[in-house]
Structure formats: structure tokens, C-alpha cells
Amino acid sequence: MNAIWIVLPILTLLMFELGLTLQVEDFKLFRHRPRPVIAGLIGQIVFLPVLAFVLGCVFRLDPLFFIGTMLIACSPGGSSSNIFSMIAKGDVALSVSLTALSSIITLFTVPVIMEFSTRFTGNSLNIEVDLPVGSLIVQNLLLMLLPIMAGILMKRYYPRKAEKLHKILSKTAFPALILLATIFFIQHHATITAQFGKLGLCISILILLAMGGGALLSGVMHLNRKERRTLIIEIGMQNAAQAIAIASSPFVFNNDIIAIPAIIYALMMNIILLGYVGIVKRR
């Protein structure tokens, strides 16, 4: 069974559902509150890929796992972060705005970072990993930008229908991601089990340090408590579905092994972030 034909529809569905939660004003928060937005974007687009690169080198990850770890690190935050921010009593407006902006900005930063990552891996380890940048950009535009824009337009011109559809799709988004992870685990259980020790530890540290980076950036920018909680969640949660789609797509990497870090990330991300939310709610 080729999982890509499940991955691509799920990613498109998730992006459309994300668009249903957005409106044009979400892209304008920067004008009113630039500091938290700048801090969040620096954390997601700069800090996280650099952190993944350093950890990949420290743990001496296998080339394909190194590329997969970089891929999940430079992916945008997913719509789940908005729900986590709400539960943690964070700044939901900031969370939505960061999700909206990162989803657009990373359409262009992911190809640049992944081109560097594949070249670095190939040059340092004498292997060849081909990244068709043009295909990656086209896939991102078709599977991410267009569904997001369709969702935004539907919410703007058909708000009642958009709200009803959002209520349905929001209940299917997380199960769809779990289904995706389960299919990949079944197909590659031997590799995942064998590599889970080192790779799982590396990714868990990546998530924890990313959350710590969110707290640090919040302190540097003198953000309030709700903004700090949101940054911790936003920088700690990436769009695993997009990383899986890019890794396994026949138009880009066409390699399920590169998707394995994203599968492990999806598991550890939810465990760690749920723990964080639980601690915050007790306080």
C-alpha cells in the first residue's frame, strides 16, 4: 500500500481546515503587537532549524534521518497548536496569527533550508540525496497555499457554512494524523523500533529545547504570561503532516524513511505538549 495517497489528501484537508479558522485580520496582528509575532517567527523559522541541525550532528544521525529531522524542524506550526494554546489559556489570537504567517512564510523557507540540508549531508557523507526544489515549491503551493486560501475565502463569504464545516473537520483532523502515523508505523515498524532509542531521544530533546527557546525568547522580548505560553507551544509544535507529505511524495523525496522522524515527532510532540498543558492548568 502506497501511503502517499493517504498523506496528500490528509494534508490538503488539514490545510483547508486551518484556512477555515483564519481571516485576513490574523495576518495583520504584526502591526499592532510586533514583539510577540517577531519572537514566534524567529523561534519557528530560525531557531528551530538551527537547533535541529546541531542535534543531528551531535547525535550523528543517519543521513536520511538527519534530513527528516531538518524537515520537521523547518515545517510550519500546525493548527493543533491553536487548540493547545486555548486549553493552556494562552493568547489564542497570537497563536492563530503565528500559524497563519508561518504557513505562508515556510512555503518559501522550507525549500531553501532543505536544499542546504541535502547538500550538507551529501558533501559530508559522500551520498547523493536529490531534492527537486521546483517540485517541492509547486507541491507546497497546491497542497498548502490553495487549500488555506480556499478556507479563508469560504469563511469570509460563507461564514455559516464555514463554521459548520469547521466543526466537522476539526473533529477529524487529529484522528487523521493518528491514522497516518499508524500506517507508517505498520509499514516501517522494524526500522522505527530499531532506531527509536537514539532518534526518539534526539527528537524529544529537540521538542524540549524548542519549548525552552520559546520561554527564552519571551523573556528577551518581555512578553506577558499568556504570550509566553503561546510561544512555548507554537515553537514546540510543527506540522508533521506536511513533513511526511514532502518526505514520501513521489514528486519530492519519494522516501518513506525520511518521514520516520516526523512520525516519531508527532508522537513525542503530543505527549510532551500534553504534559506541559497539564502542568500549566494545575498552576
PDB file of N, CA, C and O in Angstrom, residues 2-15 67-68 71-72 75-76 107 110 114 131-132 135-145 147 176-177 180-181 184 238-263 266:
ATOM      1  N   ASN A   2       0.675   2.146  -0.945  1.00  0.00           N
ATOM      2  CA  ASN A   2       1.450   3.377  -1.015  1.00  0.00           C
ATOM      3  C   ASN A   2       0.765   4.442  -0.162  1.00  0.00           C
ATOM      4  O   ASN A   2      -0.304   4.949  -0.505  1.00  0.00           O
ATOM      5  N   ALA A   3       1.408   4.778   0.978  1.00  0.00           N
ATOM      6  CA  ALA A   3       0.792   5.684   1.950  1.00  0.00           C
ATOM      7  C   ALA A   3       0.639   7.104   1.429  1.00  0.00           C
ATOM      8  O   ALA A   3      -0.137   7.886   1.972  1.00  0.00           O
ATOM      9  N   ILE A   4       1.364   7.447   0.363  1.00  0.00           N
ATOM     10  CA  ILE A   4       1.319   8.827  -0.115  1.00  0.00           C
ATOM     11  C   ILE A   4      -0.080   9.218  -0.552  1.00  0.00           C
ATOM     12  O   ILE A   4      -0.483  10.386  -0.428  1.00  0.00           O
ATOM     13  N   TRP A   5      -0.863   8.264  -1.040  1.00  0.00           N
ATOM     14  CA  TRP A   5      -2.220   8.581  -1.497  1.00  0.00           C
ATOM     15  C   TRP A   5      -3.167   8.791  -0.319  1.00  0.00           C
ATOM     16  O   TRP A   5      -4.321   9.189  -0.507  1.00  0.00           O
ATOM     17  N   ILE A   6      -2.698   8.518   0.883  1.00  0.00           N
ATOM     18  CA  ILE A   6      -3.430   8.872   2.095  1.00  0.00           C
ATOM     19  C   ILE A   6      -2.871  10.172   2.666  1.00  0.00           C
ATOM     20  O   ILE A   6      -3.602  11.028   3.148  1.00  0.00           O
ATOM     21  N   VAL A   7      -1.542  10.328   2.562  1.00  0.00           N
ATOM     22  CA  VAL A   7      -0.864  11.507   3.102  1.00  0.00           C
ATOM     23  C   VAL A   7      -1.359  12.790   2.432  1.00  0.00           C
ATOM     24  O   VAL A   7      -1.726  13.761   3.111  1.00  0.00           O
ATOM     25  N   LEU A   8      -1.355  12.815   1.109  1.00  0.00           N
ATOM     26  CA  LEU A   8      -1.668  14.047   0.389  1.00  0.00           C
ATOM     27  C   LEU A   8      -3.099  14.540   0.647  1.00  0.00           C
ATOM     28  O   LEU A   8      -3.298  15.739   0.909  1.00  0.00           O
ATOM     29  N   PRO A   9      -4.119  13.662   0.589  1.00  0.00           N
ATOM     30  CA  PRO A   9      -5.475  14.143   0.914  1.00  0.00           C
ATOM     31  C   PRO A   9      -5.595  14.634   2.357  1.00  0.00           C
ATOM     32  O   PRO A   9      -6.287  15.628   2.614  1.00  0.00           O
ATOM     33  N   ILE A  10      -4.914  13.952   3.301  1.00  0.00           N
ATOM     34  CA  ILE A  10      -4.977  14.368   4.702  1.00  0.00           C
ATOM     35  C   ILE A  10      -4.349  15.750   4.874  1.00  0.00           C
ATOM     36  O   ILE A  10      -4.885  16.621   5.561  1.00  0.00           O
ATOM     37  N   LEU A  11      -3.192  15.968   4.239  1.00  0.00           N
ATOM     38  CA  LEU A  11      -2.540  17.276   4.329  1.00  0.00           C
ATOM     39  C   LEU A  11      -3.441  18.362   3.743  1.00  0.00           C
ATOM     40  O   LEU A  11      -3.600  19.435   4.341  1.00  0.00           O
ATOM     41  N   THR A  12      -4.029  18.101   2.588  1.00  0.00           N
ATOM     42  CA  THR A  12      -4.924  19.078   1.958  1.00  0.00           C
ATOM     43  C   THR A  12      -6.110  19.382   2.860  1.00  0.00           C
ATOM     44  O   THR A  12      -6.508  20.543   3.032  1.00  0.00           O
ATOM     45  N   LEU A  13      -6.665  18.337   3.479  1.00  0.00           N
ATOM     46  CA  LEU A  13      -7.799  18.514   4.389  1.00  0.00           C
ATOM     47  C   LEU A  13      -7.406  19.361   5.597  1.00  0.00           C
ATOM     48  O   LEU A  13      -8.139  20.277   6.000  1.00  0.00           O
ATOM     49  N   LEU A  14      -6.226  19.074   6.171  1.00  0.00           N
ATOM     50  CA  LEU A  14      -5.757  19.826   7.330  1.00  0.00           C
ATOM     51  C   LEU A  14      -5.517  21.291   6.988  1.00  0.00           C
ATOM     52  O   LEU A  14      -5.824  22.187   7.783  1.00  0.00           O
ATOM     53  N   MET A  15      -4.977  21.550   5.809  1.00  0.00           N
ATOM     54  CA  MET A  15      -4.718  22.929   5.406  1.00  0.00           C
ATOM     55  C   MET A  15      -6.029  23.682   5.136  1.00  0.00           C
ATOM     56  O   MET A  15      -6.153  24.857   5.470  1.00  0.00           O
ATOM     57  N   ILE A  67      18.106  14.359   7.483  1.00  0.00           N
ATOM     58  CA  ILE A  67      17.281  15.154   6.568  1.00  0.00           C
ATOM     59  C   ILE A  67      15.836  15.219   7.066  1.00  0.00           C
ATOM     60  O   ILE A  67      15.195  16.278   7.036  1.00  0.00           O
ATOM     61  N   GLY A  68      15.314  14.092   7.549  1.00  0.00           N
ATOM     62  CA  GLY A  68      13.947  14.064   8.069  1.00  0.00           C
ATOM     63  C   GLY A  68      13.770  14.943   9.300  1.00  0.00           C
ATOM     64  O   GLY A  68      12.731  15.594   9.466  1.00  0.00           O
ATOM     65  N   LEU A  71      13.689  18.447   8.191  1.00  0.00           N
ATOM     66  CA  LEU A  71      12.423  18.701   7.510  1.00  0.00           C
ATOM     67  C   LEU A  71      11.314  19.047   8.499  1.00  0.00           C
ATOM     68  O   LEU A  71      10.568  20.012   8.295  1.00  0.00           O
ATOM     69  N   ILE A  72      11.204  18.273   9.573  1.00  0.00           N
ATOM     70  CA  ILE A  72      10.156  18.560  10.557  1.00  0.00           C
ATOM     71  C   ILE A  72      10.453  19.865  11.281  1.00  0.00           C
ATOM     72  O   ILE A  72       9.542  20.620  11.637  1.00  0.00           O
ATOM     73  N   SER A  75       9.308  22.875   9.106  1.00  0.00           N
ATOM     74  CA  SER A  75       7.896  22.910   8.722  1.00  0.00           C
ATOM     75  C   SER A  75       7.163  23.939   9.584  1.00  0.00           C
ATOM     76  O   SER A  75       7.625  24.289  10.671  1.00  0.00           O
ATOM     77  N   PRO A  76       6.015  24.426   9.147  1.00  0.00           N
ATOM     78  CA  PRO A  76       5.278  25.421   9.937  1.00  0.00           C
ATOM     79  C   PRO A  76       4.573  24.788  11.114  1.00  0.00           C
ATOM     80  O   PRO A  76       4.471  23.558  11.219  1.00  0.00           O
ATOM     81  N   LEU A 107       6.440  28.272   3.103  1.00  0.00           N
ATOM     82  CA  LEU A 107       6.324  27.809   1.721  1.00  0.00           C
ATOM     83  C   LEU A 107       7.608  28.112   0.951  1.00  0.00           C
ATOM     84  O   LEU A 107       7.990  27.397   0.023  1.00  0.00           O
ATOM     85  N   VAL A 110      11.196  26.543   3.505  1.00  0.00           N
ATOM     86  CA  VAL A 110      11.446  25.088   3.516  1.00  0.00           C
ATOM     87  C   VAL A 110      12.336  24.655   2.354  1.00  0.00           C
ATOM     88  O   VAL A 110      13.308  23.921   2.563  1.00  0.00           O
ATOM     89  N   MET A 114      15.955  22.965   3.145  1.00  0.00           N
ATOM     90  CA  MET A 114      16.138  21.570   2.760  1.00  0.00           C
ATOM     91  C   MET A 114      17.182  21.412   1.652  1.00  0.00           C
ATOM     92  O   MET A 114      17.882  20.402   1.589  1.00  0.00           O
ATOM     93  N   LEU A 131      16.973  16.666  -4.243  1.00  0.00           N
ATOM     94  CA  LEU A 131      15.812  17.457  -3.852  1.00  0.00           C
ATOM     95  C   LEU A 131      15.376  18.313  -5.032  1.00  0.00           C
ATOM     96  O   LEU A 131      16.010  19.318  -5.343  1.00  0.00           O
ATOM     97  N   PRO A 132      14.296  17.939  -5.715  1.00  0.00           N
ATOM     98  CA  PRO A 132      13.776  18.774  -6.807  1.00  0.00           C
ATOM     99  C   PRO A 132      13.050  19.977  -6.223  1.00  0.00           C
ATOM    100  O   PRO A 132      11.858  19.907  -5.899  1.00  0.00           O
ATOM    101  N   SER A 135       9.705  21.113  -7.793  1.00  0.00           N
ATOM    102  CA  SER A 135       8.571  20.240  -7.461  1.00  0.00           C
ATOM    103  C   SER A 135       8.087  20.485  -6.040  1.00  0.00           C
ATOM    104  O   SER A 135       6.880  20.441  -5.762  1.00  0.00           O
ATOM    105  N   LEU A 136       9.043  20.728  -5.120  1.00  0.00           N
ATOM    106  CA  LEU A 136       8.679  20.999  -3.730  1.00  0.00           C
ATOM    107  C   LEU A 136       7.861  22.279  -3.629  1.00  0.00           C
ATOM    108  O   LEU A 136       6.835  22.329  -2.932  1.00  0.00           O
ATOM    109  N   ILE A 137       8.279  23.324  -4.333  1.00  0.00           N
ATOM    110  CA  ILE A 137       7.554  24.598  -4.301  1.00  0.00           C
ATOM    111  C   ILE A 137       6.147  24.431  -4.875  1.00  0.00           C
ATOM    112  O   ILE A 137       5.156  24.900  -4.294  1.00  0.00           O
ATOM    113  N   VAL A 138       6.055  23.738  -6.015  1.00  0.00           N
ATOM    114  CA  VAL A 138       4.740  23.521  -6.647  1.00  0.00           C
ATOM    115  C   VAL A 138       3.838  22.716  -5.722  1.00  0.00           C
ATOM    116  O   VAL A 138       2.651  23.035  -5.539  1.00  0.00           O
ATOM    117  N   GLN A 139       4.374  21.658  -5.101  1.00  0.00           N
ATOM    118  CA  GLN A 139       3.566  20.842  -4.201  1.00  0.00           C
ATOM    119  C   GLN A 139       3.085  21.656  -3.013  1.00  0.00           C
ATOM    120  O   GLN A 139       1.923  21.545  -2.598  1.00  0.00           O
ATOM    121  N   ASN A 140       3.965  22.485  -2.447  1.00  0.00           N
ATOM    122  CA  ASN A 140       3.561  23.328  -1.324  1.00  0.00           C
ATOM    123  C   ASN A 140       2.454  24.298  -1.706  1.00  0.00           C
ATOM    124  O   ASN A 140       1.509  24.529  -0.938  1.00  0.00           O
ATOM    125  N   LEU A 141       2.566  24.858  -2.895  1.00  0.00           N
ATOM    126  CA  LEU A 141       1.552  25.805  -3.346  1.00  0.00           C
ATOM    127  C   LEU A 141       0.207  25.111  -3.550  1.00  0.00           C
ATOM    128  O   LEU A 141      -0.845  25.628  -3.163  1.00  0.00           O
ATOM    129  N   LEU A 142       0.232  23.920  -4.147  1.00  0.00           N
ATOM    130  CA  LEU A 142      -1.011  23.210  -4.462  1.00  0.00           C
ATOM    131  C   LEU A 142      -1.652  22.591  -3.226  1.00  0.00           C
ATOM    132  O   LEU A 142      -2.879  22.620  -3.075  1.00  0.00           O
ATOM    133  N   LEU A 143      -0.832  22.000  -2.349  1.00  0.00           N
ATOM    134  CA  LEU A 143      -1.368  21.249  -1.214  1.00  0.00           C
ATOM    135  C   LEU A 143      -1.497  22.069   0.056  1.00  0.00           C
ATOM    136  O   LEU A 143      -2.163  21.636   1.000  1.00  0.00           O
ATOM    137  N   MET A 144      -0.856  23.248   0.088  1.00  0.00           N
ATOM    138  CA  MET A 144      -0.927  24.064   1.302  1.00  0.00           C
ATOM    139  C   MET A 144      -1.564  25.431   1.046  1.00  0.00           C
ATOM    140  O   MET A 144      -2.580  25.769   1.630  1.00  0.00           O
ATOM    141  N   LEU A 145      -0.966  26.201   0.145  1.00  0.00           N
ATOM    142  CA  LEU A 145      -1.454  27.566  -0.052  1.00  0.00           C
ATOM    143  C   LEU A 145      -2.884  27.596  -0.596  1.00  0.00           C
ATOM    144  O   LEU A 145      -3.735  28.324  -0.064  1.00  0.00           O
ATOM    145  N   PRO A 147      -5.387  25.263  -0.512  1.00  0.00           N
ATOM    146  CA  PRO A 147      -6.424  24.885   0.473  1.00  0.00           C
ATOM    147  C   PRO A 147      -6.609  25.922   1.571  1.00  0.00           C
ATOM    148  O   PRO A 147      -7.740  26.177   2.006  1.00  0.00           O
ATOM    149  N   ALA A 176      -7.108  11.788  11.828  1.00  0.00           N
ATOM    150  CA  ALA A 176      -6.472  11.594  10.515  1.00  0.00           C
ATOM    151  C   ALA A 176      -4.957  11.525  10.654  1.00  0.00           C
ATOM    152  O   ALA A 176      -4.298  10.699  10.014  1.00  0.00           O
ATOM    153  N   LEU A 177      -4.396  12.387  11.505  1.00  0.00           N
ATOM    154  CA  LEU A 177      -2.953  12.378  11.728  1.00  0.00           C
ATOM    155  C   LEU A 177      -2.522  11.085  12.415  1.00  0.00           C
ATOM    156  O   LEU A 177      -1.487  10.506  12.077  1.00  0.00           O
ATOM    157  N   LEU A 180      -2.519   8.346   9.907  1.00  0.00           N
ATOM    158  CA  LEU A 180      -1.329   8.487   9.073  1.00  0.00           C
ATOM    159  C   LEU A 180      -0.107   7.903   9.771  1.00  0.00           C
ATOM    160  O   LEU A 180       0.662   7.132   9.188  1.00  0.00           O
ATOM    161  N   ALA A 181       0.071   8.263  11.034  1.00  0.00           N
ATOM    162  CA  ALA A 181       1.211   7.761  11.804  1.00  0.00           C
ATOM    163  C   ALA A 181       1.142   6.249  11.963  1.00  0.00           C
ATOM    164  O   ALA A 181       2.162   5.551  11.881  1.00  0.00           O
ATOM    165  N   PHE A 184       2.201   4.430   8.691  1.00  0.00           N
ATOM    166  CA  PHE A 184       3.647   4.451   8.522  1.00  0.00           C
ATOM    167  C   PHE A 184       4.338   3.538   9.524  1.00  0.00           C
ATOM    168  O   PHE A 184       5.329   2.887   9.200  1.00  0.00           O
ATOM    169  N   GLN A 238       5.153  21.426  15.430  1.00  0.00           N
ATOM    170  CA  GLN A 238       5.317  21.614  13.992  1.00  0.00           C
ATOM    171  C   GLN A 238       4.317  20.740  13.230  1.00  0.00           C
ATOM    172  O   GLN A 238       3.731  19.816  13.787  1.00  0.00           O
ATOM    173  N   ASN A 239       4.164  21.029  11.962  1.00  0.00           N
ATOM    174  CA  ASN A 239       3.186  20.338  11.118  1.00  0.00           C
ATOM    175  C   ASN A 239       3.776  19.023  10.599  1.00  0.00           C
ATOM    176  O   ASN A 239       4.408  18.988   9.551  1.00  0.00           O
ATOM    177  N   ALA A 240       3.548  17.962  11.361  1.00  0.00           N
ATOM    178  CA  ALA A 240       4.099  16.656  10.998  1.00  0.00           C
ATOM    179  C   ALA A 240       3.543  16.157   9.675  1.00  0.00           C
ATOM    180  O   ALA A 240       4.248  15.508   8.891  1.00  0.00           O
ATOM    181  N   ALA A 241       2.274  16.469   9.396  1.00  0.00           N
ATOM    182  CA  ALA A 241       1.651  16.002   8.155  1.00  0.00           C
ATOM    183  C   ALA A 241       2.378  16.566   6.938  1.00  0.00           C
ATOM    184  O   ALA A 241       2.575  15.858   5.935  1.00  0.00           O
ATOM    185  N   GLN A 242       2.781  17.833   7.006  1.00  0.00           N
ATOM    186  CA  GLN A 242       3.496  18.417   5.867  1.00  0.00           C
ATOM    187  C   GLN A 242       4.849  17.746   5.675  1.00  0.00           C
ATOM    188  O   GLN A 242       5.260  17.458   4.550  1.00  0.00           O
ATOM    189  N   ALA A 243       5.556  17.523   6.777  1.00  0.00           N
ATOM    190  CA  ALA A 243       6.871  16.878   6.687  1.00  0.00           C
ATOM    191  C   ALA A 243       6.749  15.476   6.088  1.00  0.00           C
ATOM    192  O   ALA A 243       7.561  15.069   5.249  1.00  0.00           O
ATOM    193  N   ILE A 244       5.727  14.748   6.496  1.00  0.00           N
ATOM    194  CA  ILE A 244       5.505  13.404   5.970  1.00  0.00           C
ATOM    195  C   ILE A 244       5.179  13.463   4.479  1.00  0.00           C
ATOM    196  O   ILE A 244       5.669  12.648   3.686  1.00  0.00           O
ATOM    197  N   ALA A 245       4.361  14.439   4.099  1.00  0.00           N
ATOM    198  CA  ALA A 245       3.971  14.573   2.696  1.00  0.00           C
ATOM    199  C   ALA A 245       5.167  14.885   1.808  1.00  0.00           C
ATOM    200  O   ALA A 245       5.310  14.330   0.715  1.00  0.00           O
ATOM    201  N   ILE A 246       6.046  15.780   2.267  1.00  0.00           N
ATOM    202  CA  ILE A 246       7.229  16.131   1.480  1.00  0.00           C
ATOM    203  C   ILE A 246       8.182  14.941   1.387  1.00  0.00           C
ATOM    204  O   ILE A 246       8.744  14.654   0.318  1.00  0.00           O
ATOM    205  N   ALA A 247       8.353  14.235   2.503  1.00  0.00           N
ATOM    206  CA  ALA A 247       9.286  13.107   2.523  1.00  0.00           C
ATOM    207  C   ALA A 247       8.847  11.971   1.608  1.00  0.00           C
ATOM    208  O   ALA A 247       9.655  11.390   0.874  1.00  0.00           O
ATOM    209  N   SER A 248       7.558  11.656   1.644  1.00  0.00           N
ATOM    210  CA  SER A 248       7.071  10.477   0.924  1.00  0.00           C
ATOM    211  C   SER A 248       6.513  10.790  -0.455  1.00  0.00           C
ATOM    212  O   SER A 248       6.188   9.869  -1.215  1.00  0.00           O
ATOM    213  N   SER A 249       6.402  12.060  -0.789  1.00  0.00           N
ATOM    214  CA  SER A 249       5.829  12.432  -2.084  1.00  0.00           C
ATOM    215  C   SER A 249       6.684  11.924  -3.249  1.00  0.00           C
ATOM    216  O   SER A 249       7.906  12.104  -3.259  1.00  0.00           O
ATOM    217  N   PRO A 250       6.062  11.314  -4.256  1.00  0.00           N
ATOM    218  CA  PRO A 250       6.825  10.857  -5.432  1.00  0.00           C
ATOM    219  C   PRO A 250       7.377  12.032  -6.243  1.00  0.00           C
ATOM    220  O   PRO A 250       8.243  11.835  -7.092  1.00  0.00           O
ATOM    221  N   PHE A 251       6.893  13.238  -5.958  1.00  0.00           N
ATOM    222  CA  PHE A 251       7.356  14.418  -6.689  1.00  0.00           C
ATOM    223  C   PHE A 251       8.525  15.123  -6.002  1.00  0.00           C
ATOM    224  O   PHE A 251       9.137  16.014  -6.581  1.00  0.00           O
ATOM    225  N   VAL A 252       8.829  14.731  -4.743  1.00  0.00           N
ATOM    226  CA  VAL A 252       9.897  15.401  -3.999  1.00  0.00           C
ATOM    227  C   VAL A 252      10.949  14.367  -3.588  1.00  0.00           C
ATOM    228  O   VAL A 252      11.721  13.904  -4.417  1.00  0.00           O
ATOM    229  N   PHE A 253      10.958  13.935  -2.322  1.00  0.00           N
ATOM    230  CA  PHE A 253      11.984  12.988  -1.874  1.00  0.00           C
ATOM    231  C   PHE A 253      11.653  11.542  -2.265  1.00  0.00           C
ATOM    232  O   PHE A 253      12.541  10.740  -2.521  1.00  0.00           O
ATOM    233  N   ASN A 254      10.347  11.206  -2.207  1.00  0.00           N
ATOM    234  CA  ASN A 254       9.906   9.849  -2.542  1.00  0.00           C
ATOM    235  C   ASN A 254      10.629   8.804  -1.692  1.00  0.00           C
ATOM    236  O   ASN A 254      11.105   7.790  -2.191  1.00  0.00           O
ATOM    237  N   ASN A 255      10.715   9.083  -0.377  1.00  0.00           N
ATOM    238  CA  ASN A 255      11.457   8.197   0.519  1.00  0.00           C
ATOM    239  C   ASN A 255      10.757   8.171   1.875  1.00  0.00           C
ATOM    240  O   ASN A 255      10.821   9.135   2.636  1.00  0.00           O
ATOM    241  N   ASP A 256      10.107   7.050   2.190  1.00  0.00           N
ATOM    242  CA  ASP A 256       9.374   6.933   3.449  1.00  0.00           C
ATOM    243  C   ASP A 256      10.295   6.995   4.668  1.00  0.00           C
ATOM    244  O   ASP A 256       9.861   7.378   5.761  1.00  0.00           O
ATOM    245  N   ILE A 257      11.553   6.597   4.513  1.00  0.00           N
ATOM    246  CA  ILE A 257      12.482   6.601   5.646  1.00  0.00           C
ATOM    247  C   ILE A 257      12.691   8.035   6.149  1.00  0.00           C
ATOM    248  O   ILE A 257      12.815   8.267   7.358  1.00  0.00           O
ATOM    249  N   ILE A 258      12.713   8.999   5.231  1.00  0.00           N
ATOM    250  CA  ILE A 258      12.869  10.400   5.633  1.00  0.00           C
ATOM    251  C   ILE A 258      11.671  10.856   6.457  1.00  0.00           C
ATOM    252  O   ILE A 258      11.779  11.796   7.259  1.00  0.00           O
ATOM    253  N   ALA A 259      10.526  10.203   6.299  1.00  0.00           N
ATOM    254  CA  ALA A 259       9.318  10.576   7.046  1.00  0.00           C
ATOM    255  C   ALA A 259       9.325  10.054   8.482  1.00  0.00           C
ATOM    256  O   ALA A 259       8.550  10.537   9.312  1.00  0.00           O
ATOM    257  N   ILE A 260      10.187   9.094   8.792  1.00  0.00           N
ATOM    258  CA  ILE A 260      10.168   8.469  10.119  1.00  0.00           C
ATOM    259  C   ILE A 260      10.392   9.471  11.250  1.00  0.00           C
ATOM    260  O   ILE A 260       9.693   9.417  12.277  1.00  0.00           O
ATOM    261  N   PRO A 261      11.347  10.420  11.154  1.00  0.00           N
ATOM    262  CA  PRO A 261      11.468  11.417  12.231  1.00  0.00           C
ATOM    263  C   PRO A 261      10.177  12.196  12.474  1.00  0.00           C
ATOM    264  O   PRO A 261       9.862  12.520  13.628  1.00  0.00           O
ATOM    265  N   ALA A 262       9.429  12.490  11.417  1.00  0.00           N
ATOM    266  CA  ALA A 262       8.174  13.216  11.583  1.00  0.00           C
ATOM    267  C   ALA A 262       7.138  12.358  12.301  1.00  0.00           C
ATOM    268  O   ALA A 262       6.333  12.871  13.095  1.00  0.00           O
ATOM    269  N   ILE A 263       7.137  11.053  12.038  1.00  0.00           N
ATOM    270  CA  ILE A 263       6.219  10.136  12.727  1.00  0.00           C
ATOM    271  C   ILE A 263       6.530  10.116  14.215  1.00  0.00           C
ATOM    272  O   ILE A 263       5.634  10.231  15.066  1.00  0.00           O
ATOM    273  N   ALA A 266       5.562  13.445  15.818  1.00  0.00           N
ATOM    274  CA  ALA A 266       4.122  13.593  16.076  1.00  0.00           C
ATOM    275  C   ALA A 266       3.745  12.923  17.387  1.00  0.00           C
ATOM    276  O   ALA A 266       2.946  13.458  18.175  1.00  0.00           O
TER     277      ALA A 266
END
